[in-house]
Amino acid sequence: MDNFKQSIIKKVIWLRIAQITTNEKLKKGLFKIPVHLALGHESLAVAVDQVMKDDDCLFLTHRNIHYNLVRMGSLRKDLDEYRLLKTGVAEGRLGSMNMANPSKNIIYTSNVLGNNLPVGTGFALGNKFLQKKDVVFIVTGDGAIEEGSFYESLLFLKSNNLSVVIIVENNQWSLATKINERRSNIELDKLADALGIEYVTLRENDPFQYINEIELCRRNALEHSAPILIEVHLTTLGYWYAETEEFPEGKFINYHAGPAPEVIKNEFPLITSSVDDPIFVMSKYVSKDEILIISKSLMKQLETEIA
């Protein structure tokens, strides 16, 4: 295996272990602020980090742990920020849902649904005036596309020929409500087509496919001075089933925030044996034994870092 592939696989596994380690601390109640894990989102975050160039910028939403971790490349400062310590990423001032890190080109993060869309759009307009040759990445979710700011930002981006890649992480849920329970279907491909915006869809958590597709989108956004809309279908892992009188066989509880009670820290970081889990997808490229060896090594490194 070449060094590039090995590096990407290690990043996906490291990001999973870092989140599981964070989850263990959430179980112990060590943070007094809400933390939104992104188990199942690892391949996407690694791909975006790989594609971003030195001057590209990233605008995030409340579920931002995966991007912050992979851009930082360490866990200690993120954990300290969750504990609101001076040694945190933002000296304990931003916590989790608003964690920005300009030193790693994470310019803005907001806990307000859809708020990062117009902010990122305005930043891209400033780049155009300054004649900068870089791309703005804006990450949002399927809940935020129900906000007016989503449509208005797309319209403004297209009308002003701005080089922006908008990534919609579609996990089908907003809090505890699934899409088909809360609204009519929004067909993003048709919305994009109506505005003359290129639309791309990604699924199944292969980081190498994601890197190729997102790199092409970045190039097109820059060359054509135009926004690109990417919809990524994924599953936020960490859900569980609660047995109640009404649901004796267990009621499905979608993971949104806080600890994922049934996710256990062990040497093999797989959560589910399907393409919903990026660790499972890694078995296309390396054996389970190799994943286990990498995982053990990375876990020791993390434990040393946060000791």
PDB file of C-alpha atoms in Angstrom:
ATOM      1  CA  MET A   1       0.000   0.000   0.000  1.00  0.00           C
ATOM      2  CA  ASP A   2       1.336   3.468  -0.852  1.00  0.00           C
ATOM      3  CA  ASN A   3       1.953   6.107   1.804  1.00  0.00           C
ATOM      4  CA  PHE A   4      -1.017   8.246   0.738  1.00  0.00           C
ATOM      5  CA  LYS A   5      -3.567   5.455   1.211  1.00  0.00           C
ATOM      6  CA  GLN A   6      -2.012   4.429   4.501  1.00  0.00           C
ATOM      7  CA  SER A   7      -2.143   8.033   5.739  1.00  0.00           C
ATOM      8  CA  ILE A   8      -5.843   8.428   4.886  1.00  0.00           C
ATOM      9  CA  ILE A   9      -6.790   5.116   6.496  1.00  0.00           C
ATOM     10  CA  LYS A  10      -4.899   6.069   9.653  1.00  0.00           C
ATOM     11  CA  LYS A  11      -6.669   9.436   9.791  1.00  0.00           C
ATOM     12  CA  VAL A  12     -10.110   7.803   9.521  1.00  0.00           C
ATOM     13  CA  ILE A  13      -9.266   5.326  12.289  1.00  0.00           C
ATOM     14  CA  TRP A  14      -7.655   8.029  14.467  1.00  0.00           C
ATOM     15  CA  LEU A  15     -10.722  10.244  14.110  1.00  0.00           C
ATOM     16  CA  ARG A  16     -12.976   7.380  15.206  1.00  0.00           C
ATOM     17  CA  ILE A  17     -10.799   6.585  18.246  1.00  0.00           C
ATOM     18  CA  ALA A  18     -10.606  10.267  19.223  1.00  0.00           C
ATOM     19  CA  GLN A  19     -14.395  10.506  19.183  1.00  0.00           C
ATOM     20  CA  ILE A  20     -14.859   7.282  21.133  1.00  0.00           C
ATOM     21  CA  THR A  21     -12.380   8.614  23.701  1.00  0.00           C
ATOM     22  CA  THR A  22     -14.430  11.815  23.905  1.00  0.00           C
ATOM     23  CA  ASN A  23     -17.570   9.721  24.308  1.00  0.00           C
ATOM     24  CA  GLU A  24     -16.071   7.956  27.336  1.00  0.00           C
ATOM     25  CA  LYS A  25     -15.551  11.339  28.971  1.00  0.00           C
ATOM     26  CA  LEU A  26     -19.112  12.332  28.083  1.00  0.00           C
ATOM     27  CA  LYS A  27     -20.364   9.198  29.827  1.00  0.00           C
ATOM     28  CA  LYS A  28     -18.517  10.316  32.958  1.00  0.00           C
ATOM     29  CA  GLY A  29     -20.140  13.766  32.777  1.00  0.00           C
ATOM     30  CA  LEU A  30     -16.843  15.637  32.517  1.00  0.00           C
ATOM     31  CA  PHE A  31     -18.208  18.427  30.296  1.00  0.00           C
ATOM     32  CA  LYS A  32     -20.797  21.004  31.346  1.00  0.00           C
ATOM     33  CA  ILE A  33     -21.627  21.919  27.755  1.00  0.00           C
ATOM     34  CA  PRO A  34     -23.393  19.925  25.005  1.00  0.00           C
ATOM     35  CA  VAL A  35     -21.114  17.985  22.668  1.00  0.00           C
ATOM     36  CA  HIS A  36     -22.292  16.555  19.341  1.00  0.00           C
ATOM     37  CA  LEU A  37     -20.282  13.554  18.196  1.00  0.00           C
ATOM     38  CA  ALA A  38     -19.965  12.722  14.498  1.00  0.00           C
ATOM     39  CA  LEU A  39     -19.443   8.977  14.592  1.00  0.00           C
ATOM     40  CA  GLY A  40     -20.027   7.802  11.017  1.00  0.00           C
ATOM     41  CA  HIS A  41     -18.894  11.120   9.503  1.00  0.00           C
ATOM     42  CA  GLU A  42     -15.161  10.391   9.609  1.00  0.00           C
ATOM     43  CA  SER A  43     -14.533   9.654   5.918  1.00  0.00           C
ATOM     44  CA  LEU A  44     -16.134  12.926   4.857  1.00  0.00           C
ATOM     45  CA  ALA A  45     -14.158  15.054   7.314  1.00  0.00           C
ATOM     46  CA  VAL A  46     -10.880  13.397   6.336  1.00  0.00           C
ATOM     47  CA  ALA A  47     -11.663  13.938   2.638  1.00  0.00           C
ATOM     48  CA  VAL A  48     -12.487  17.637   3.095  1.00  0.00           C
ATOM     49  CA  ASP A  49      -9.316  18.156   5.122  1.00  0.00           C
ATOM     50  CA  GLN A  50      -7.284  16.424   2.408  1.00  0.00           C
ATOM     51  CA  VAL A  51      -8.787  18.491  -0.414  1.00  0.00           C
ATOM     52  CA  MET A  52      -8.547  21.907   1.244  1.00  0.00           C
ATOM     53  CA  LYS A  53      -5.608  24.029   0.106  1.00  0.00           C
ATOM     54  CA  ASP A  54      -3.613  26.391   2.310  1.00  0.00           C
ATOM     55  CA  ASP A  55      -5.894  29.411   1.837  1.00  0.00           C
ATOM     56  CA  ASP A  56      -9.238  27.618   1.624  1.00  0.00           C
ATOM     57  CA  CYS A  57     -11.613  28.278   4.528  1.00  0.00           C
ATOM     58  CA  LEU A  58     -14.195  26.224   6.368  1.00  0.00           C
ATOM     59  CA  PHE A  59     -17.513  27.304   7.916  1.00  0.00           C
ATOM     60  CA  LEU A  60     -19.144  24.806  10.248  1.00  0.00           C
ATOM     61  CA  THR A  61     -22.283  24.054  12.192  1.00  0.00           C
ATOM     62  CA  HIS A  62     -22.948  22.805  15.743  1.00  0.00           C
ATOM     63  CA  ARG A  63     -21.806  19.257  14.860  1.00  0.00           C
ATOM     64  CA  ASN A  64     -18.211  20.129  14.089  1.00  0.00           C
ATOM     65  CA  ILE A  65     -16.052  17.789  16.178  1.00  0.00           C
ATOM     66  CA  HIS A  66     -14.890  15.713  13.197  1.00  0.00           C
ATOM     67  CA  TYR A  67     -13.609  18.692  11.215  1.00  0.00           C
ATOM     68  CA  ASN A  68     -12.017  20.362  14.222  1.00  0.00           C
ATOM     69  CA  LEU A  69     -10.238  17.177  15.252  1.00  0.00           C
ATOM     70  CA  VAL A  70      -8.919  16.246  11.824  1.00  0.00           C
ATOM     71  CA  ARG A  71      -7.761  19.804  11.077  1.00  0.00           C
ATOM     72  CA  MET A  72      -6.048  20.065  14.467  1.00  0.00           C
ATOM     73  CA  GLY A  73      -4.580  16.551  14.369  1.00  0.00           C
ATOM     74  CA  SER A  74      -4.736  16.223  18.148  1.00  0.00           C
ATOM     75  CA  LEU A  75      -7.354  15.710  20.849  1.00  0.00           C
ATOM     76  CA  ARG A  76      -5.971  17.450  23.934  1.00  0.00           C
ATOM     77  CA  LYS A  77      -6.869  21.048  23.029  1.00  0.00           C
ATOM     78  CA  ASP A  78     -10.381  20.092  21.916  1.00  0.00           C
ATOM     79  CA  LEU A  79     -11.045  18.302  25.213  1.00  0.00           C
ATOM     80  CA  ASP A  80      -9.724  21.317  27.113  1.00  0.00           C
ATOM     81  CA  GLU A  81     -12.053  23.583  25.139  1.00  0.00           C
ATOM     82  CA  TYR A  82     -15.005  21.334  26.071  1.00  0.00           C
ATOM     83  CA  ARG A  83     -13.936  21.795  29.691  1.00  0.00           C
ATOM     84  CA  LEU A  84     -13.793  25.569  29.079  1.00  0.00           C
ATOM     85  CA  LEU A  85     -10.118  25.734  30.056  1.00  0.00           C
ATOM     86  CA  LYS A  86      -7.610  28.400  29.034  1.00  0.00           C
ATOM     87  CA  THR A  87      -5.572  25.645  27.365  1.00  0.00           C
ATOM     88  CA  GLY A  88      -8.424  24.900  24.933  1.00  0.00           C
ATOM     89  CA  VAL A  89      -8.554  25.689  21.228  1.00  0.00           C
ATOM     90  CA  ALA A  90     -10.242  29.041  21.917  1.00  0.00           C
ATOM     91  CA  GLU A  91      -9.051  29.468  25.515  1.00  0.00           C
ATOM     92  CA  GLY A  92     -12.359  28.081  26.774  1.00  0.00           C
ATOM     93  CA  ARG A  93     -14.450  30.855  25.239  1.00  0.00           C
ATOM     94  CA  LEU A  94     -16.309  28.949  22.494  1.00  0.00           C
ATOM     95  CA  GLY A  95     -16.962  25.478  23.864  1.00  0.00           C
ATOM     96  CA  SER A  96     -18.242  22.873  21.420  1.00  0.00           C
ATOM     97  CA  MET A  97     -21.053  24.190  19.230  1.00  0.00           C
ATOM     98  CA  ASN A  98     -19.257  27.416  18.278  1.00  0.00           C
ATOM     99  CA  MET A  99     -15.699  26.098  18.080  1.00  0.00           C
ATOM    100  CA  ALA A 100     -13.788  28.008  15.436  1.00  0.00           C
ATOM    101  CA  ASN A 101     -10.059  27.682  14.853  1.00  0.00           C
ATOM    102  CA  PRO A 102      -8.758  30.322  12.418  1.00  0.00           C
ATOM    103  CA  SER A 103      -5.213  28.968  12.733  1.00  0.00           C
ATOM    104  CA  LYS A 104      -6.511  25.863  10.927  1.00  0.00           C
ATOM    105  CA  ASN A 105      -8.744  27.885   8.540  1.00  0.00           C
ATOM    106  CA  ILE A 106     -11.951  27.069  10.442  1.00  0.00           C
ATOM    107  CA  ILE A 107     -13.126  30.659  10.284  1.00  0.00           C
ATOM    108  CA  TYR A 108     -16.578  30.424  11.804  1.00  0.00           C
ATOM    109  CA  THR A 109     -18.814  27.898  13.527  1.00  0.00           C
ATOM    110  CA  SER A 110     -22.346  28.521  14.768  1.00  0.00           C
ATOM    111  CA  ASN A 111     -24.864  26.754  16.953  1.00  0.00           C
ATOM    112  CA  VAL A 112     -27.658  28.709  15.206  1.00  0.00           C
ATOM    113  CA  LEU A 113     -29.257  26.517  12.557  1.00  0.00           C
ATOM    114  CA  GLY A 114     -28.266  27.689   9.073  1.00  0.00           C
ATOM    115  CA  ASN A 115     -26.361  30.687  10.409  1.00  0.00           C
ATOM    116  CA  ASN A 116     -23.015  29.725   8.911  1.00  0.00           C
ATOM    117  CA  LEU A 117     -24.462  29.763   5.382  1.00  0.00           C
ATOM    118  CA  PRO A 118     -24.882  33.553   4.972  1.00  0.00           C
ATOM    119  CA  VAL A 119     -21.702  34.221   6.956  1.00  0.00           C
ATOM    120  CA  GLY A 120     -19.685  31.936   4.670  1.00  0.00           C
ATOM    121  CA  THR A 121     -21.401  33.503   1.666  1.00  0.00           C
ATOM    122  CA  GLY A 122     -20.394  36.993   2.777  1.00  0.00           C
ATOM    123  CA  PHE A 123     -16.835  35.811   3.354  1.00  0.00           C
ATOM    124  CA  ALA A 124     -16.733  34.417  -0.194  1.00  0.00           C
ATOM    125  CA  LEU A 125     -17.944  37.762  -1.548  1.00  0.00           C
ATOM    126  CA  GLY A 126     -15.088  39.454   0.297  1.00  0.00           C
ATOM    127  CA  ASN A 127     -12.653  36.992  -1.286  1.00  0.00           C
ATOM    128  CA  LYS A 128     -13.962  37.960  -4.708  1.00  0.00           C
ATOM    129  CA  PHE A 129     -13.416  41.669  -4.045  1.00  0.00           C
ATOM    130  CA  LEU A 130      -9.892  40.876  -2.836  1.00  0.00           C
ATOM    131  CA  GLN A 131      -9.328  38.740  -5.954  1.00  0.00           C
ATOM    132  CA  LYS A 132      -8.319  35.736  -3.868  1.00  0.00           C
ATOM    133  CA  LYS A 133      -7.958  32.415  -5.657  1.00  0.00           C
ATOM    134  CA  ASP A 134      -9.273  30.087  -2.988  1.00  0.00           C
ATOM    135  CA  VAL A 135     -12.469  28.218  -2.156  1.00  0.00           C
ATOM    136  CA  VAL A 136     -14.856  28.544   0.775  1.00  0.00           C
ATOM    137  CA  PHE A 137     -16.296  25.296   2.134  1.00  0.00           C
ATOM    138  CA  ILE A 138     -19.588  25.557   4.018  1.00  0.00           C
ATOM    139  CA  VAL A 139     -20.880  22.483   5.859  1.00  0.00           C
ATOM    140  CA  THR A 140     -24.513  22.199   6.905  1.00  0.00           C
ATOM    141  CA  GLY A 141     -27.136  19.517   7.543  1.00  0.00           C
ATOM    142  CA  ASP A 142     -30.490  18.367   6.227  1.00  0.00           C
ATOM    143  CA  GLY A 143     -32.257  20.288   9.003  1.00  0.00           C
ATOM    144  CA  ALA A 144     -30.676  23.593   7.998  1.00  0.00           C
ATOM    145  CA  ILE A 145     -31.856  23.278   4.391  1.00  0.00           C
ATOM    146  CA  GLU A 146     -35.340  23.967   5.772  1.00  0.00           C
ATOM    147  CA  GLU A 147     -34.182  27.488   6.698  1.00  0.00           C
ATOM    148  CA  GLY A 148     -34.633  30.423   4.336  1.00  0.00           C
ATOM    149  CA  SER A 149     -30.942  31.222   4.662  1.00  0.00           C
ATOM    150  CA  PHE A 150     -30.108  28.065   2.707  1.00  0.00           C
ATOM    151  CA  TYR A 151     -32.050  29.045  -0.417  1.00  0.00           C
ATOM    152  CA  GLU A 152     -31.057  32.710  -0.135  1.00  0.00           C
ATOM    153  CA  SER A 153     -27.380  31.826   0.183  1.00  0.00           C
ATOM    154  CA  LEU A 154     -27.501  29.533  -2.852  1.00  0.00           C
ATOM    155  CA  LEU A 155     -29.196  32.250  -4.881  1.00  0.00           C
ATOM    156  CA  PHE A 156     -26.663  34.877  -3.800  1.00  0.00           C
ATOM    157  CA  LEU A 157     -23.696  32.575  -4.464  1.00  0.00           C
ATOM    158  CA  LYS A 158     -24.909  31.787  -7.962  1.00  0.00           C
ATOM    159  CA  SER A 159     -25.887  35.361  -8.783  1.00  0.00           C
ATOM    160  CA  ASN A 160     -22.485  36.690  -7.722  1.00  0.00           C
ATOM    161  CA  ASN A 161     -20.347  33.899  -9.208  1.00  0.00           C
ATOM    162  CA  LEU A 162     -18.698  32.874  -5.951  1.00  0.00           C
ATOM    163  CA  SER A 163     -16.345  29.909  -5.580  1.00  0.00           C
ATOM    164  CA  VAL A 164     -18.001  27.986  -2.763  1.00  0.00           C
ATOM    165  CA  VAL A 165     -18.532  24.292  -2.063  1.00  0.00           C
ATOM    166  CA  ILE A 166     -21.588  23.684   0.123  1.00  0.00           C
ATOM    167  CA  ILE A 167     -21.682  20.261   1.756  1.00  0.00           C
ATOM    168  CA  VAL A 168     -24.996  19.007   3.143  1.00  0.00           C
ATOM    169  CA  GLU A 169     -24.507  16.184   5.647  1.00  0.00           C
ATOM    170  CA  ASN A 170     -27.829  14.387   5.260  1.00  0.00           C
ATOM    171  CA  ASN A 171     -28.303  11.958   8.148  1.00  0.00           C
ATOM    172  CA  GLN A 172     -32.116  12.097   7.760  1.00  0.00           C
ATOM    173  CA  TRP A 173     -32.634  13.529  11.245  1.00  0.00           C
ATOM    174  CA  SER A 174     -33.184  16.897  12.921  1.00  0.00           C
ATOM    175  CA  LEU A 175     -32.963  16.337  16.671  1.00  0.00           C
ATOM    176  CA  ALA A 176     -35.256  13.311  17.201  1.00  0.00           C
ATOM    177  CA  THR A 177     -37.434  13.839  14.140  1.00  0.00           C
ATOM    178  CA  LYS A 178     -36.861  12.092  10.832  1.00  0.00           C
ATOM    179  CA  ILE A 179     -37.359  13.909   7.544  1.00  0.00           C
ATOM    180  CA  ASN A 180     -40.566  12.067   6.587  1.00  0.00           C
ATOM    181  CA  GLU A 181     -42.039  12.920  10.004  1.00  0.00           C
ATOM    182  CA  ARG A 182     -41.476  16.662   9.804  1.00  0.00           C
ATOM    183  CA  ARG A 183     -41.709  17.898   6.235  1.00  0.00           C
ATOM    184  CA  SER A 184     -42.235  17.151   2.568  1.00  0.00           C
ATOM    185  CA  ASN A 185     -39.225  15.936   0.644  1.00  0.00           C
ATOM    186  CA  ILE A 186     -36.760  18.524  -0.626  1.00  0.00           C
ATOM    187  CA  GLU A 187     -35.054  17.282  -3.773  1.00  0.00           C
ATOM    188  CA  LEU A 188     -31.760  19.115  -3.660  1.00  0.00           C
ATOM    189  CA  ASP A 189     -30.767  18.009  -7.151  1.00  0.00           C
ATOM    190  CA  LYS A 190     -33.855  19.712  -8.591  1.00  0.00           C
ATOM    191  CA  LEU A 191     -33.363  22.819  -6.460  1.00  0.00           C
ATOM    192  CA  ALA A 192     -29.768  23.070  -7.620  1.00  0.00           C
ATOM    193  CA  ASP A 193     -30.808  22.541 -11.230  1.00  0.00           C
ATOM    194  CA  ALA A 194     -33.411  25.305 -10.970  1.00  0.00           C
ATOM    195  CA  LEU A 195     -30.655  27.701  -9.879  1.00  0.00           C
ATOM    196  CA  GLY A 196     -28.137  26.444 -12.421  1.00  0.00           C
ATOM    197  CA  ILE A 197     -25.864  25.042  -9.686  1.00  0.00           C
ATOM    198  CA  GLU A 198     -23.850  21.859 -10.114  1.00  0.00           C
ATOM    199  CA  TYR A 199     -25.084  19.100  -7.781  1.00  0.00           C
ATOM    200  CA  VAL A 200     -23.120  16.044  -6.626  1.00  0.00           C
ATOM    201  CA  THR A 201     -24.233  13.243  -4.326  1.00  0.00           C
ATOM    202  CA  LEU A 202     -21.941  11.050  -2.235  1.00  0.00           C
ATOM    203  CA  ARG A 203     -22.649   7.953  -0.179  1.00  0.00           C
ATOM    204  CA  GLU A 204     -21.123   4.789   1.340  1.00  0.00           C
ATOM    205  CA  ASN A 205     -18.191   6.400   3.184  1.00  0.00           C
ATOM    206  CA  ASP A 206     -15.279   5.617   0.900  1.00  0.00           C
ATOM    207  CA  PRO A 207     -12.746   8.384   1.716  1.00  0.00           C
ATOM    208  CA  PHE A 208     -10.822   7.896  -1.519  1.00  0.00           C
ATOM    209  CA  GLN A 209     -13.939   8.308  -3.648  1.00  0.00           C
ATOM    210  CA  TYR A 210     -14.876  11.347  -1.553  1.00  0.00           C
ATOM    211  CA  ILE A 211     -11.424  12.893  -2.030  1.00  0.00           C
ATOM    212  CA  ASN A 212     -11.628  12.482  -5.812  1.00  0.00           C
ATOM    213  CA  GLU A 213     -15.164  13.873  -6.048  1.00  0.00           C
ATOM    214  CA  ILE A 214     -14.630  16.797  -3.670  1.00  0.00           C
ATOM    215  CA  GLU A 215     -11.326  17.697  -5.342  1.00  0.00           C
ATOM    216  CA  LEU A 216     -13.139  17.860  -8.693  1.00  0.00           C
ATOM    217  CA  CYS A 217     -15.853  20.035  -7.140  1.00  0.00           C
ATOM    218  CA  ARG A 218     -13.260  22.365  -5.668  1.00  0.00           C
ATOM    219  CA  ARG A 219     -11.523  22.685  -9.038  1.00  0.00           C
ATOM    220  CA  ASN A 220     -14.797  23.388 -10.854  1.00  0.00           C
ATOM    221  CA  ALA A 221     -15.888  25.953  -8.274  1.00  0.00           C
ATOM    222  CA  LEU A 222     -12.610  27.807  -8.721  1.00  0.00           C
ATOM    223  CA  GLU A 223     -12.303  27.532 -12.500  1.00  0.00           C
ATOM    224  CA  HIS A 224     -15.901  28.523 -13.185  1.00  0.00           C
ATOM    225  CA  SER A 225     -16.317  30.983 -10.275  1.00  0.00           C
ATOM    226  CA  ALA A 226     -19.458  29.138  -9.247  1.00  0.00           C
ATOM    227  CA  PRO A 227     -20.977  27.391  -6.233  1.00  0.00           C
ATOM    228  CA  ILE A 228     -21.206  23.585  -6.099  1.00  0.00           C
ATOM    229  CA  LEU A 229     -23.691  21.706  -3.922  1.00  0.00           C
ATOM    230  CA  ILE A 230     -22.676  18.305  -2.510  1.00  0.00           C
ATOM    231  CA  GLU A 231     -25.227  16.155  -0.675  1.00  0.00           C
ATOM    232  CA  VAL A 232     -23.620  13.432   1.426  1.00  0.00           C
ATOM    233  CA  HIS A 233     -25.894  10.620   2.611  1.00  0.00           C
ATOM    234  CA  LEU A 234     -24.583   9.241   5.889  1.00  0.00           C
ATOM    235  CA  THR A 235     -25.619   7.808   9.234  1.00  0.00           C
ATOM    236  CA  THR A 236     -24.736   9.387  12.554  1.00  0.00           C
ATOM    237  CA  LEU A 237     -23.807   6.328  14.591  1.00  0.00           C
ATOM    238  CA  GLY A 238     -24.333   5.956  18.320  1.00  0.00           C
ATOM    239  CA  TYR A 239     -28.067   5.278  18.273  1.00  0.00           C
ATOM    240  CA  TRP A 240     -29.586   2.789  20.690  1.00  0.00           C
ATOM    241  CA  TYR A 241     -32.882   1.064  21.545  1.00  0.00           C
ATOM    242  CA  ALA A 242     -34.748   1.881  24.755  1.00  0.00           C
ATOM    243  CA  GLU A 243     -37.136  -0.715  26.156  1.00  0.00           C
ATOM    244  CA  THR A 244     -40.341   0.780  27.520  1.00  0.00           C
ATOM    245  CA  GLU A 245     -43.851  -0.469  28.271  1.00  0.00           C
ATOM    246  CA  GLU A 246     -45.008   1.023  24.989  1.00  0.00           C
ATOM    247  CA  PHE A 247     -42.033  -0.411  23.085  1.00  0.00           C
ATOM    248  CA  PRO A 248     -41.141  -3.730  24.747  1.00  0.00           C
ATOM    249  CA  GLU A 249     -38.857  -4.672  21.851  1.00  0.00           C
ATOM    250  CA  GLY A 250     -37.082  -1.333  22.048  1.00  0.00           C
ATOM    251  CA  LYS A 251     -37.743   2.149  20.674  1.00  0.00           C
ATOM    252  CA  PHE A 252     -35.110   3.469  18.263  1.00  0.00           C
ATOM    253  CA  ILE A 253     -33.307   6.461  19.754  1.00  0.00           C
ATOM    254  CA  ASN A 254     -31.411   8.515  17.200  1.00  0.00           C
ATOM    255  CA  TYR A 255     -28.117   9.920  18.418  1.00  0.00           C
ATOM    256  CA  HIS A 256     -28.100  13.720  18.445  1.00  0.00           C
ATOM    257  CA  ALA A 257     -25.892  14.971  21.282  1.00  0.00           C
ATOM    258  CA  GLY A 258     -24.287  13.918  24.524  1.00  0.00           C
ATOM    259  CA  PRO A 259     -22.970  10.426  25.271  1.00  0.00           C
ATOM    260  CA  ALA A 260     -23.657   7.486  23.000  1.00  0.00           C
ATOM    261  CA  PRO A 261     -24.335   4.909  25.742  1.00  0.00           C
ATOM    262  CA  GLU A 262     -23.803   1.736  23.731  1.00  0.00           C
ATOM    263  CA  VAL A 263     -20.594   2.808  21.971  1.00  0.00           C
ATOM    264  CA  ILE A 264     -17.793   1.078  23.837  1.00  0.00           C
ATOM    265  CA  LYS A 265     -14.096   1.912  23.825  1.00  0.00           C
ATOM    266  CA  ASN A 266     -12.159  -1.139  22.682  1.00  0.00           C
ATOM    267  CA  GLU A 267      -9.176  -1.934  20.512  1.00  0.00           C
ATOM    268  CA  PHE A 268     -11.256  -2.524  17.371  1.00  0.00           C
ATOM    269  CA  PRO A 269     -13.228   0.696  16.786  1.00  0.00           C
ATOM    270  CA  LEU A 270     -15.986  -0.702  14.544  1.00  0.00           C
ATOM    271  CA  ILE A 271     -19.533   0.263  15.561  1.00  0.00           C
ATOM    272  CA  THR A 272     -21.601  -1.447  12.857  1.00  0.00           C
ATOM    273  CA  SER A 273     -20.728  -3.936  10.127  1.00  0.00           C
ATOM    274  CA  SER A 274     -22.090  -2.033   7.151  1.00  0.00           C
ATOM    275  CA  VAL A 275     -21.113   0.793   4.802  1.00  0.00           C
ATOM    276  CA  ASP A 276     -22.764   3.141   7.304  1.00  0.00           C
ATOM    277  CA  ASP A 277     -19.517   2.792   9.244  1.00  0.00           C
ATOM    278  CA  PRO A 278     -16.318   4.214   7.694  1.00  0.00           C
ATOM    279  CA  ILE A 279     -14.233   1.715   9.691  1.00  0.00           C
ATOM    280  CA  PHE A 280     -16.068  -1.138   7.983  1.00  0.00           C
ATOM    281  CA  VAL A 281     -15.333   0.509   4.613  1.00  0.00           C
ATOM    282  CA  MET A 282     -11.616   0.545   5.463  1.00  0.00           C
ATOM    283  CA  SER A 283     -11.693  -3.270   5.222  1.00  0.00           C
ATOM    284  CA  LYS A 284     -11.867  -2.800   1.439  1.00  0.00           C
ATOM    285  CA  TYR A 285      -8.270  -1.650   1.598  1.00  0.00           C
ATOM    286  CA  VAL A 286      -6.704  -3.343   4.629  1.00  0.00           C
ATOM    287  CA  SER A 287      -7.430  -6.498   6.597  1.00  0.00           C
ATOM    288  CA  LYS A 288      -9.193  -6.486   9.955  1.00  0.00           C
ATOM    289  CA  ASP A 289      -5.911  -7.535  11.553  1.00  0.00           C
ATOM    290  CA  GLU A 290      -4.198  -4.475  10.061  1.00  0.00           C
ATOM    291  CA  ILE A 291      -7.010  -2.218  11.277  1.00  0.00           C
ATOM    292  CA  LEU A 292      -6.571  -3.701  14.748  1.00  0.00           C
ATOM    293  CA  ILE A 293      -2.803  -3.091  14.714  1.00  0.00           C
ATOM    294  CA  ILE A 294      -3.267   0.515  13.562  1.00  0.00           C
ATOM    295  CA  SER A 295      -6.015   1.069  16.118  1.00  0.00           C
ATOM    296  CA  LYS A 296      -3.933  -0.231  19.043  1.00  0.00           C
ATOM    297  CA  SER A 297      -1.025   1.991  18.080  1.00  0.00           C
ATOM    298  CA  LEU A 298      -3.163   5.111  17.668  1.00  0.00           C
ATOM    299  CA  MET A 299      -5.028   4.441  20.905  1.00  0.00           C
ATOM    300  CA  LYS A 300      -1.748   4.330  22.828  1.00  0.00           C
ATOM    301  CA  GLN A 301      -0.669   7.609  21.238  1.00  0.00           C
ATOM    302  CA  LEU A 302      -3.968   9.276  22.187  1.00  0.00           C
ATOM    303  CA  GLU A 303      -3.847   7.991  25.743  1.00  0.00           C
ATOM    304  CA  THR A 304      -0.327   9.386  26.109  1.00  0.00           C
ATOM    305  CA  GLU A 305      -1.408  12.746  24.665  1.00  0.00           C
ATOM    306  CA  ILE A 306      -4.345  13.272  27.023  1.00  0.00           C
ATOM    307  CA  ALA A 307      -2.828  11.683  30.133  1.00  0.00           C
TER     308      ALA A 307
END
